[in-house]
C-alpha positions as a LaTeX table, in Angstrom:
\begin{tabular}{lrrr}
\hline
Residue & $x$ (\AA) & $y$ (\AA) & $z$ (\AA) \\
\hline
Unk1 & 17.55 & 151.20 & 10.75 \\
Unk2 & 17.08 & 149.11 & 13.77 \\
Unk3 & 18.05 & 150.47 & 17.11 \\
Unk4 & 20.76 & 148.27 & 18.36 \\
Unk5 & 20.77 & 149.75 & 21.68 \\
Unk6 & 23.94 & 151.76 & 23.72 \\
Unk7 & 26.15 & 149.29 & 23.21 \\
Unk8 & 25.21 & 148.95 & 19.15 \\
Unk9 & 26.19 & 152.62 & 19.53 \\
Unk10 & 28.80 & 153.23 & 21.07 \\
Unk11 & 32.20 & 154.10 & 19.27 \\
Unk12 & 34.33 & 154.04 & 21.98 \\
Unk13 & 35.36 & 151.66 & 24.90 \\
Unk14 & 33.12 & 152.36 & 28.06 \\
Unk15 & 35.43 & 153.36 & 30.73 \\
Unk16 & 35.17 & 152.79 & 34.59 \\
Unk17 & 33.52 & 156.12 & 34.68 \\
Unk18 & 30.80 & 154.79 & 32.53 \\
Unk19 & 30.20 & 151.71 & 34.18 \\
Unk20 & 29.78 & 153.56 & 37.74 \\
Unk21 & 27.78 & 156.50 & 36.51 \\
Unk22 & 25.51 & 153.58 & 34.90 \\
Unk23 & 24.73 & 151.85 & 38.20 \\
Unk24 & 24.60 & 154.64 & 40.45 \\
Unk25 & 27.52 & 154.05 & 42.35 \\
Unk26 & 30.45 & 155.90 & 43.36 \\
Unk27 & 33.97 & 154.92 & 40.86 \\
Unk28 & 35.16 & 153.40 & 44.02 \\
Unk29 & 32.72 & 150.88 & 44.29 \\
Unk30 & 32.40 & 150.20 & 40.54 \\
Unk31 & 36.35 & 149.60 & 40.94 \\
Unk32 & 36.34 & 147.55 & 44.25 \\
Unk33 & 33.81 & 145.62 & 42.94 \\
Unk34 & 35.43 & 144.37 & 39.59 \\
Unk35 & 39.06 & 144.23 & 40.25 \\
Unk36 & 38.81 & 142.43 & 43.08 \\
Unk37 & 39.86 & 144.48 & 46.03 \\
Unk38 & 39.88 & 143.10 & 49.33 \\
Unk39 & 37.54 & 145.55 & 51.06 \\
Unk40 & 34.30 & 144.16 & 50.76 \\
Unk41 & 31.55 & 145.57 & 48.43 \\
Unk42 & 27.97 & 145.97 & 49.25 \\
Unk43 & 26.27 & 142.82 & 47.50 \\
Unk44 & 23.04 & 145.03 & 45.95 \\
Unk45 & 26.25 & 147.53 & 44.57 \\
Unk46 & 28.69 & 144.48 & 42.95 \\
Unk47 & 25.55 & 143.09 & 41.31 \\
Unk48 & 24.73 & 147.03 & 39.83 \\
Unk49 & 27.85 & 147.06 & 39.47 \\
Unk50 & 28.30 & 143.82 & 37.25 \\
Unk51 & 24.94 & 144.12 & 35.37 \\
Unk52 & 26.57 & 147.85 & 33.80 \\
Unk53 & 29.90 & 146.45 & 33.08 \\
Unk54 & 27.92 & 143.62 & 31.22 \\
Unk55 & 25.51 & 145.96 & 29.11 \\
Unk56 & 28.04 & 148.35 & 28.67 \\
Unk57 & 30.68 & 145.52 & 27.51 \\
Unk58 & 33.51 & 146.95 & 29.82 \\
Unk59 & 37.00 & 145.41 & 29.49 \\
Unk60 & 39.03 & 146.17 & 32.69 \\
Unk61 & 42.34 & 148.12 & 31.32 \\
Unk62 & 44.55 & 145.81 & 32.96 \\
Unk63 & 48.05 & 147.43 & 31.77 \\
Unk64 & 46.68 & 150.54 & 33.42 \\
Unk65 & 45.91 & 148.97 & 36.57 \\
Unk66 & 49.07 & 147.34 & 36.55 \\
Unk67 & 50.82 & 150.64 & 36.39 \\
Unk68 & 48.31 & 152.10 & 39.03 \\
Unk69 & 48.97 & 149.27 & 41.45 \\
Unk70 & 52.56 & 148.85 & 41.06 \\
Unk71 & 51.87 & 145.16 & 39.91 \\
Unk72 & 48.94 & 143.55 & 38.02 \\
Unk73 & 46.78 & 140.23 & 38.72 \\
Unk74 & 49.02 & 137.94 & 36.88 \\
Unk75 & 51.80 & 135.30 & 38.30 \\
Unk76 & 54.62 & 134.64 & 35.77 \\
Unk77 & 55.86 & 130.86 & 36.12 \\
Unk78 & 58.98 & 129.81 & 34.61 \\
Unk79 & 59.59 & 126.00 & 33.67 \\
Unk80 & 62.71 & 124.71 & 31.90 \\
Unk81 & 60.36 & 122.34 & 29.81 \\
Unk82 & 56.66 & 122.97 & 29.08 \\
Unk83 & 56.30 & 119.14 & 27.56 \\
Unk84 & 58.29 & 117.61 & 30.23 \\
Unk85 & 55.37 & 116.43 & 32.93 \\
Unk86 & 57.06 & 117.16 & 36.38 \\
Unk87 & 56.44 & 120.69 & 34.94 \\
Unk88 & 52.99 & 120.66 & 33.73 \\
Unk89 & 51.71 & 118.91 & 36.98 \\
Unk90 & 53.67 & 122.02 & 39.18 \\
Unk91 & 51.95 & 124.23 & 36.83 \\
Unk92 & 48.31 & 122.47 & 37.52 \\
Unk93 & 49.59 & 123.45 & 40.97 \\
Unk94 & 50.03 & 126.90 & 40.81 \\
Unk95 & 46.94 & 127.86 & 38.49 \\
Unk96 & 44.56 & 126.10 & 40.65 \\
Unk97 & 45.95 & 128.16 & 43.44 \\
Unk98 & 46.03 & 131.12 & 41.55 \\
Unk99 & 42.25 & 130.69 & 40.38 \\
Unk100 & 41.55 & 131.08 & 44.39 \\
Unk101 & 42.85 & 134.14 & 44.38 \\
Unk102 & 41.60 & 135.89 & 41.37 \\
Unk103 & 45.30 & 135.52 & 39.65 \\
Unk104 & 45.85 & 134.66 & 36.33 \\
Unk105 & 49.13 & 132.28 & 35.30 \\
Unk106 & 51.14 & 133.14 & 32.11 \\
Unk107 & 54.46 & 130.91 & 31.48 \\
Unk108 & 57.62 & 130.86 & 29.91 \\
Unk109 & 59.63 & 128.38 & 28.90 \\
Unk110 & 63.59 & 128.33 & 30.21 \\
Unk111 & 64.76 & 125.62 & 27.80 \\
Unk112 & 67.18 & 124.82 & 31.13 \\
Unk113 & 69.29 & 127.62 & 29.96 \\
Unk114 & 70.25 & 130.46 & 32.21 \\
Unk115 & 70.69 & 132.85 & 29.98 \\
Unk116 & 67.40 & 132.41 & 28.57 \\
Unk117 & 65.60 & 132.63 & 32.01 \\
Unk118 & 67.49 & 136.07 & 32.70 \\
Unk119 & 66.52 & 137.35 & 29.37 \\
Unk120 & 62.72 & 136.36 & 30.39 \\
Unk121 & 63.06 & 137.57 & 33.82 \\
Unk122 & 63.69 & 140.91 & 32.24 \\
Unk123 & 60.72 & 140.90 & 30.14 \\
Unk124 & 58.25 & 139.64 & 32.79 \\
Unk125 & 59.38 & 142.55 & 35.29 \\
Unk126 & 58.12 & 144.74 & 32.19 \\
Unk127 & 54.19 & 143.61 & 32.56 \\
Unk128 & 54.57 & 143.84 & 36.55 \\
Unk129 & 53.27 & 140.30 & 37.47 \\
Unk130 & 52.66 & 139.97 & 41.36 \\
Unk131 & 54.26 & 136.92 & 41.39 \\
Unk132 & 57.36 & 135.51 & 39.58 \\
Unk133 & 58.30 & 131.53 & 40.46 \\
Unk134 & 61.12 & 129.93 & 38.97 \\
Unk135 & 60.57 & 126.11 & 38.83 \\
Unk136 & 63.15 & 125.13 & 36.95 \\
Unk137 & 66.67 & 123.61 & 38.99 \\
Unk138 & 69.10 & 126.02 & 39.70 \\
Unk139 & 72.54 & 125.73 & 37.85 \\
Unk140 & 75.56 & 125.22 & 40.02 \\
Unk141 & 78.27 & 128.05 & 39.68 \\
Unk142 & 75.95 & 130.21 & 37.27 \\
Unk143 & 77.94 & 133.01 & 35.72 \\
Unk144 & 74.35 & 134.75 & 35.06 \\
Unk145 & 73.49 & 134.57 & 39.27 \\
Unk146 & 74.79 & 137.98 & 39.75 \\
Unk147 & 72.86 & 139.71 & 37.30 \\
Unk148 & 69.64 & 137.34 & 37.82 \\
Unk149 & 70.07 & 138.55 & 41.57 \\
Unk150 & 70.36 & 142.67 & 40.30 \\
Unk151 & 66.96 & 141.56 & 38.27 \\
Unk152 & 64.53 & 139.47 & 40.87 \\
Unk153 & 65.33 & 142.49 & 43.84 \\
Unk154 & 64.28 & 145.42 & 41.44 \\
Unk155 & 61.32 & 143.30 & 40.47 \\
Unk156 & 60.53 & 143.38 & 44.58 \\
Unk157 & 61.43 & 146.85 & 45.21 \\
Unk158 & 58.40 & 147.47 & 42.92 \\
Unk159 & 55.98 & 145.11 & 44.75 \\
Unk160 & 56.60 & 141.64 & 42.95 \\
Unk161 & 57.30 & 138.36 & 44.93 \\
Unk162 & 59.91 & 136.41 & 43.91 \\
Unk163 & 59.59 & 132.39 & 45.01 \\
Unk164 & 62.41 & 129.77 & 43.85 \\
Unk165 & 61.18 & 125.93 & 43.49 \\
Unk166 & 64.10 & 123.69 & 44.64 \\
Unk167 & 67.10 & 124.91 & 46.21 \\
Unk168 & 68.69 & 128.38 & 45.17 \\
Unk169 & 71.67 & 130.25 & 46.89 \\
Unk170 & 69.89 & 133.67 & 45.79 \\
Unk171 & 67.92 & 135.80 & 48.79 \\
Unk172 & 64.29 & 134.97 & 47.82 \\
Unk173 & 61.61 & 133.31 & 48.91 \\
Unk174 & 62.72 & 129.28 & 48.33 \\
Unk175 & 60.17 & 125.83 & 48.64 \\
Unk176 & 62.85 & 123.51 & 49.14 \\
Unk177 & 62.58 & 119.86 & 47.52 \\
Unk178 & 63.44 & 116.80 & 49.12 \\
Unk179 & 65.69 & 115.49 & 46.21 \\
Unk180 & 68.63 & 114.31 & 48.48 \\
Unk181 & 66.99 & 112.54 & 50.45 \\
Unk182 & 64.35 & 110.74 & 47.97 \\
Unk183 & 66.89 & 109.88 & 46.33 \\
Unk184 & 68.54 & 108.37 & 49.43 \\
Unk185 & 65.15 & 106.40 & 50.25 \\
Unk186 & 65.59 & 104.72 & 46.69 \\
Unk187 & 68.47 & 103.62 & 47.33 \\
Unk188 & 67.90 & 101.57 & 50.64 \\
Unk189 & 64.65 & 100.39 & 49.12 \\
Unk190 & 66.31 & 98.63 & 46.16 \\
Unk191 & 68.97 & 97.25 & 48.32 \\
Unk192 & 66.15 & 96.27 & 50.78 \\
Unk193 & 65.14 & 94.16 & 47.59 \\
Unk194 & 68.28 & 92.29 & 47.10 \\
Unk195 & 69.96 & 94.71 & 44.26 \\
Unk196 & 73.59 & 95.53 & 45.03 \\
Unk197 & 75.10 & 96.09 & 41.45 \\
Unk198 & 74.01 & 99.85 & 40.38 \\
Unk199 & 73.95 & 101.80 & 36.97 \\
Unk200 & 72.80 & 105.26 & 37.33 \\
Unk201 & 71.61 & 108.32 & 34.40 \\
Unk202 & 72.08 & 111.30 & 35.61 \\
Unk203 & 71.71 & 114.93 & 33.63 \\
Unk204 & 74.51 & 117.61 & 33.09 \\
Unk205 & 76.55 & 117.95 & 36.49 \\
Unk206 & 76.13 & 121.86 & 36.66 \\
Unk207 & 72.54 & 120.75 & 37.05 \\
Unk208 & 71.48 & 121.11 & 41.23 \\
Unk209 & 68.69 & 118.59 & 40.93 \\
Unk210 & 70.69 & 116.05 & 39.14 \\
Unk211 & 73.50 & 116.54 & 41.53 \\
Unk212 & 71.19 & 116.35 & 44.80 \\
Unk213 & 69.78 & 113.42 & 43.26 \\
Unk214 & 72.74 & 111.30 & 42.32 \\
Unk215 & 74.47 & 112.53 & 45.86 \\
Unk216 & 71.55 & 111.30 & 47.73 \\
Unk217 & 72.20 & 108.13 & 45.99 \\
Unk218 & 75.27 & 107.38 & 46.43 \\
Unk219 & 74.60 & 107.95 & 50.27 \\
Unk220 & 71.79 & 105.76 & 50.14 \\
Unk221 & 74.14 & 102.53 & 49.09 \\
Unk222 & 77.34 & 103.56 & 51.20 \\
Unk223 & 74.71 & 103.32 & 54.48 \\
Unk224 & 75.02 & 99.53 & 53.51 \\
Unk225 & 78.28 & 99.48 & 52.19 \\
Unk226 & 77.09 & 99.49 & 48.73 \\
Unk227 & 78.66 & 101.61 & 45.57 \\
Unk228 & 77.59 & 103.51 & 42.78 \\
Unk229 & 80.87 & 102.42 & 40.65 \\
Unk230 & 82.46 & 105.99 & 38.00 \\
Unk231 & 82.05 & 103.93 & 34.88 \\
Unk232 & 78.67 & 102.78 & 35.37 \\
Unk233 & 77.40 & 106.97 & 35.88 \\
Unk234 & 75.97 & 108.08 & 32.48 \\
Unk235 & 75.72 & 112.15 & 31.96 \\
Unk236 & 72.80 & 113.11 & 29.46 \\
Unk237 & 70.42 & 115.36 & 28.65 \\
Unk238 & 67.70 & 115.85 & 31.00 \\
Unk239 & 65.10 & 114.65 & 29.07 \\
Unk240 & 63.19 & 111.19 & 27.43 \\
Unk241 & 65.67 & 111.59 & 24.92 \\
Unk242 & 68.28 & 111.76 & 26.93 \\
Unk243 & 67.73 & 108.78 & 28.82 \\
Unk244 & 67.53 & 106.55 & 26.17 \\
Unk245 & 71.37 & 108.16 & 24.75 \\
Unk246 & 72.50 & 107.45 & 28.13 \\
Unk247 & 71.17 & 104.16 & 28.48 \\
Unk248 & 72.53 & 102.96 & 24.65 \\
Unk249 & 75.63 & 103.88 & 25.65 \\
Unk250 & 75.50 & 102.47 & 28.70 \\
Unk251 & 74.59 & 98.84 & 26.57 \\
Unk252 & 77.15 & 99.79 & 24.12 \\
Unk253 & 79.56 & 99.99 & 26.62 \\
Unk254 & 78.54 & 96.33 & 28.30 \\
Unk255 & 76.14 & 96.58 & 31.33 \\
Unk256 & 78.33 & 93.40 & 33.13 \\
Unk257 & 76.51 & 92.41 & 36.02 \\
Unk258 & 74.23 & 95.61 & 36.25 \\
Unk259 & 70.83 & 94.49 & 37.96 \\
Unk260 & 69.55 & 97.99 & 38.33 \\
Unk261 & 69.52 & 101.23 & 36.49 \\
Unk262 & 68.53 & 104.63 & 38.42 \\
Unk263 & 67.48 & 107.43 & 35.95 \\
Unk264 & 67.11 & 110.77 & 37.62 \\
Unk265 & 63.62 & 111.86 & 36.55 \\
Unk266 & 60.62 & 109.47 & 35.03 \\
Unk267 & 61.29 & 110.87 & 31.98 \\
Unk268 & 64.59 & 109.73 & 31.93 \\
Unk269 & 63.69 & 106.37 & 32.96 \\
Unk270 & 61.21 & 105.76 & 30.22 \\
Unk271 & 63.54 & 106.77 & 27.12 \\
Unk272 & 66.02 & 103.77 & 29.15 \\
Unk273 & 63.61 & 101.43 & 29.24 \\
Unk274 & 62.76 & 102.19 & 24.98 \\
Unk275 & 66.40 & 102.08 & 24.78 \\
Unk276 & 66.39 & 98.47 & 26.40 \\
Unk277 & 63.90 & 96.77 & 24.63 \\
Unk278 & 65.64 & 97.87 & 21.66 \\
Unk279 & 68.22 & 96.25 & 22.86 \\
Unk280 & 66.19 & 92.73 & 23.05 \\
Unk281 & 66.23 & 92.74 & 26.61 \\
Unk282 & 63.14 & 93.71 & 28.71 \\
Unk283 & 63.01 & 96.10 & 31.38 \\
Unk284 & 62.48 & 94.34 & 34.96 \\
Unk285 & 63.06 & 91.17 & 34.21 \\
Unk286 & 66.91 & 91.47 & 32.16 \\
Unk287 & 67.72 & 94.95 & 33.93 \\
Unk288 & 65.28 & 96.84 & 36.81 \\
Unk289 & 64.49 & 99.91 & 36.31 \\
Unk290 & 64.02 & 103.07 & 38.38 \\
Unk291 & 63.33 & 106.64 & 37.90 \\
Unk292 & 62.33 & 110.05 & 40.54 \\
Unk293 & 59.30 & 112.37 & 40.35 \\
Unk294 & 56.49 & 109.62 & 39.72 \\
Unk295 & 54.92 & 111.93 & 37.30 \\
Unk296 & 51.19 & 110.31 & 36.22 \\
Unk297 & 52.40 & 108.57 & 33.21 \\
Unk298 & 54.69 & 105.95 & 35.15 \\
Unk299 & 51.39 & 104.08 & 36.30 \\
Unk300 & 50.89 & 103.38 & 32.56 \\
Unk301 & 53.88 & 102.62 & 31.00 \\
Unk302 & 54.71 & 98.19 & 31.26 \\
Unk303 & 56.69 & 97.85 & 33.16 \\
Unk304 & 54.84 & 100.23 & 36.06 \\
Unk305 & 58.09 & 102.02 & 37.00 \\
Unk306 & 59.50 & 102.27 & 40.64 \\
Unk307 & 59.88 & 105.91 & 41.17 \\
Unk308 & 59.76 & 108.29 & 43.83 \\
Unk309 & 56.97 & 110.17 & 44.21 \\
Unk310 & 57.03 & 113.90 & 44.73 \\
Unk311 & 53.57 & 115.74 & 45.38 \\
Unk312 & 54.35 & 117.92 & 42.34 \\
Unk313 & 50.87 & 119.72 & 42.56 \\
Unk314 & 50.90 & 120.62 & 45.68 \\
Unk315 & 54.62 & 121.85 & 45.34 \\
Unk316 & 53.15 & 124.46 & 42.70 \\
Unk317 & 50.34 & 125.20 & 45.09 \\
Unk318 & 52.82 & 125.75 & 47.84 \\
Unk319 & 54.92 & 128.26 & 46.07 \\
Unk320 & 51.94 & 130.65 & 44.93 \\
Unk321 & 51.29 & 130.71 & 48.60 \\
Unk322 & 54.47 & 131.24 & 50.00 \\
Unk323 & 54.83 & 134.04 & 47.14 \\
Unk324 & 51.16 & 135.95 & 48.93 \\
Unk325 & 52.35 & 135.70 & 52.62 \\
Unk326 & 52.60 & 139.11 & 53.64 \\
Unk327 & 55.66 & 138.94 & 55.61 \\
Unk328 & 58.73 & 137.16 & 55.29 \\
Unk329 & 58.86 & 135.56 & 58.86 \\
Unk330 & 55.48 & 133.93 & 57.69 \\
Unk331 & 56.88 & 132.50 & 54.25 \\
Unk332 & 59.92 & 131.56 & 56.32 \\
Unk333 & 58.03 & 129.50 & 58.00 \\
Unk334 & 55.19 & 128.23 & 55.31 \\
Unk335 & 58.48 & 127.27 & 53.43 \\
Unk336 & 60.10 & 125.01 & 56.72 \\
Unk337 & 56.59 & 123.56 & 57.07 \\
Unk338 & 55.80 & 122.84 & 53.88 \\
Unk339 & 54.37 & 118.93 & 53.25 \\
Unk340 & 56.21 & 118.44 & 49.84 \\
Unk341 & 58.31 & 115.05 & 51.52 \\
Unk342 & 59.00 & 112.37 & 49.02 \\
Unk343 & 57.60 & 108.67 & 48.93 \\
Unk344 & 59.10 & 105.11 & 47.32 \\
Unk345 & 56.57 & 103.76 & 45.49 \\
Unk346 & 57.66 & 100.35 & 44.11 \\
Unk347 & 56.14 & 99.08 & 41.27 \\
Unk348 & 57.06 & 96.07 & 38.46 \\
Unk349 & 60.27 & 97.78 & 37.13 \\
Unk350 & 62.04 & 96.52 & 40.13 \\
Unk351 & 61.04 & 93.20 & 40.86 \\
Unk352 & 61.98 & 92.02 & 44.25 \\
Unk353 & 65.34 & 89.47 & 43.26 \\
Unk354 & 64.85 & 85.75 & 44.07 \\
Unk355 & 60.90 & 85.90 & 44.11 \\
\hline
\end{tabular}
C-alpha cells in the first residue's frame, strides 16, 4: 500500500501542540502566529509556522478559543430584512471592515420584530461574538427594551461590544443617522421645484425611522408654510410590498390634486410607482415620485427616482469601528464625528413643474 504520508495517517485532528512541535517553535508562537494576535511574530517563525499547520491540515478550534478569550473572531450583525437593499449595502459595510481586521460576519435576520431580535440576541451571546450591531430601527415604546437592555450589558461584562445603527435610547455604543434631517432636505428641495401639494407613505408609527423620517418632513414644508395634510399620510408595511398597498389605497381613495408622493425608503417608493402604472398613470409625469436611502437600484429603475442618499456602506463600516475603539470616550467621539450626512439627489421622478 502506498504511503500517503502523516497526514494520510493520521486518525486524529493535529492539535496546536502538533503544529508547534512540527516547526520548532514554542506553542506561543505557533498560536500568535495563526490566530492573529497583535504582538508581532517573527516572519521566518509565522511562515514555519504556516507551512506545519498546512501539512499537518490544522483547523483552529475556534469554540475553544472563544471560550479561552472570553469572545471569538466573529461580529454578529442583525438586519430586520436580509432582501431589503439598505441592509445588504450596510452589511457590504461591515464585512469589508471586518475582513481588515481578521473578523468574520455572521447575520441574523430580525424580521422588524422585537421579540425576535431579543430571542437572537440571546443566542448570539451563546457563541461569544466580539461584536454585536443592531441595524435594524429601533421600535418606539418597546415592551422588550428592558430585557434587551439586561441582555446587550451581560454580553459586555464578558468582553462583547455592543453598537446600535440609528438612534436607540439604550446605553450602548450608537452611529446616529441623519433621518430627520434628510428627510427635512427633501422637503425644501421639492418645494424648491414648485411642488406644494404632498402625499406621503410612511411604515408602522412605532417604527423610529419612519417616524424621524415623516417628522423631518413635515418640518421641511412648514419652513415654507407648506403641509403634509392627515388624510393624504398612508401607514404600511415597510417594505416594496408595502408601498405599493399604501399607494393603491392612496388611488383608491382619490389622489385630488396630489403632485408628489414621499415614500419613506426606496423600496417603498418603487412598489408606489408599480402601483401607479397600474393605475394607468405614469410616475413623474401624472404624480412625482420620491423615496430615502438611494439604495443602488434607484439609478435603474424609469423613472430614476429622487431619493436621498445615505452612505449606507460606510455607515456599516463606521459601526464595526466604533464597536473596536478601545475606550468609550474614543467611540464617543468616532460616533459625533462620523461622515454618514445625507444628500438630495434629484433625479426624473420629480420633474422640476413648469419646465
Amino acid at each position: 500500500m502506498a504511503d500517503g504520508g502523516p497526514q494520510s495517517r493520521r486518525s486524529t485532528p493535529a492539535t496546536l501542540h502538533d503544529v508547534a512541535r512540527e516547526a520548532g517553535v514554542s506553542l506561543a508562537t505557533a498560536s500568535r502566529s495563526l490566530n492573529g494576535s497583535a504582538r508581532k511574530v517573527n516572519e521566518e517563525y509565522r511562515d514555519r509556522v504556516l507551512a506545519a499547520a498546512a501539512k499537518l491540515a490544522y483547523t483552529p478550534n475556534l469554540s475553544a478559543q472563544a471560550v479561552a478569550r472570553g469572545t471569538s473572531t466573529t461580529v454578529a450583525l442583525l438586519v430586520a430584512d436580509i432582501a431589503d437593499p439598505y441592509f445588504s449595502s450596510i452589511a457590504a459595510g461591515v464585512v469589508g471592515a471586518a475582513g481588515d481586521d481578521r473578523l468574520i460576519v455572521t447575520m441574523a435576520e430580525t424580521k422588524r420584530d422585537a421579540e425576535r431580535e431579543l430571542e437572537l440576541v440571546r443566542a448570539m451571546r451563546g457563541q461569544r461574538p466580539r461584536v454585536m450591531i443592531l441595524s435594524g430601527s429601533r421600535i418606539i415604546g418597546d415592551p422588550n427594551a428592558v430585557a434587551l437592555e439586561a441582555e446587550l450589558t451581560a454580553y459586555e461584562q464578558t468582553g462583547g461590544r455592543a453598537v446600535f445603527i440609528s438612534e436607540s435610547d439604550l446605553p450602548f455604543r450608537t452611529l446616529p443617522l441623519a433621518n430627520r434631517a434628510g428627510a427635512r432636505d427633501l422637503a425644501v428641495e421639492l418645494q424648491s421645484l414648485g411642488y406644494r401639494r404632498f402625499a406621503a407613505l410612511t411604515g408602522p408609527e412605532s417604527l423610529r425611522t419612519a417616524h424621524d423620517r415623516i417628522a423631518g418632513f413635515s418640518e421641511g414644508l412648514a419652513a415654507s408654510g407648506g403641509l403634509l395634510p392627515d388624510d393624504r399620510l398612508v401607514r404600511s408595511a415597510f417594505t416594496r410590498d408595502g408601498g405599493y398597498d399604501g399607494m393603491r389605497r392612496l388611488l383608491e381613495a382619490g389622489i385630488g390634486d396630489t403632485q408628489v408622493v414621499f415614500a419613506l425608503n426606496d423600496v417603498m417608493a418603487m412598489g408606489a410607482m408599480s402601483a401607479i402604472r397600474d393605475a394607468g398613470l405614469e410616475p413623474g409625469r401624472d404624480l412625482a415620485v420620491a423615496g430615502f436611502d438611494d439604495i443602488p437600484t434607484v439609478r435603474d429603475v424609469t423613472p430614476r427616482l429622487t431619493s436621498v442618499r445615505m452612505p449606507l456602506e460606510r455607515i456599516g463600516e463606521q459601526a464595526l469601528r466604533l464597536a473596536l475603539d478601545d475606550e468609550a470616550d474614543a467611540a464617543s467621539a468616532r460616533a459625533a464625528s462620523a461622515d454618514v450626512s445625507t444628500e438630495v439627489v434629484i433625479r426624473e421622478s420629480t420633474p422640476r413643474l413648469g419646465a
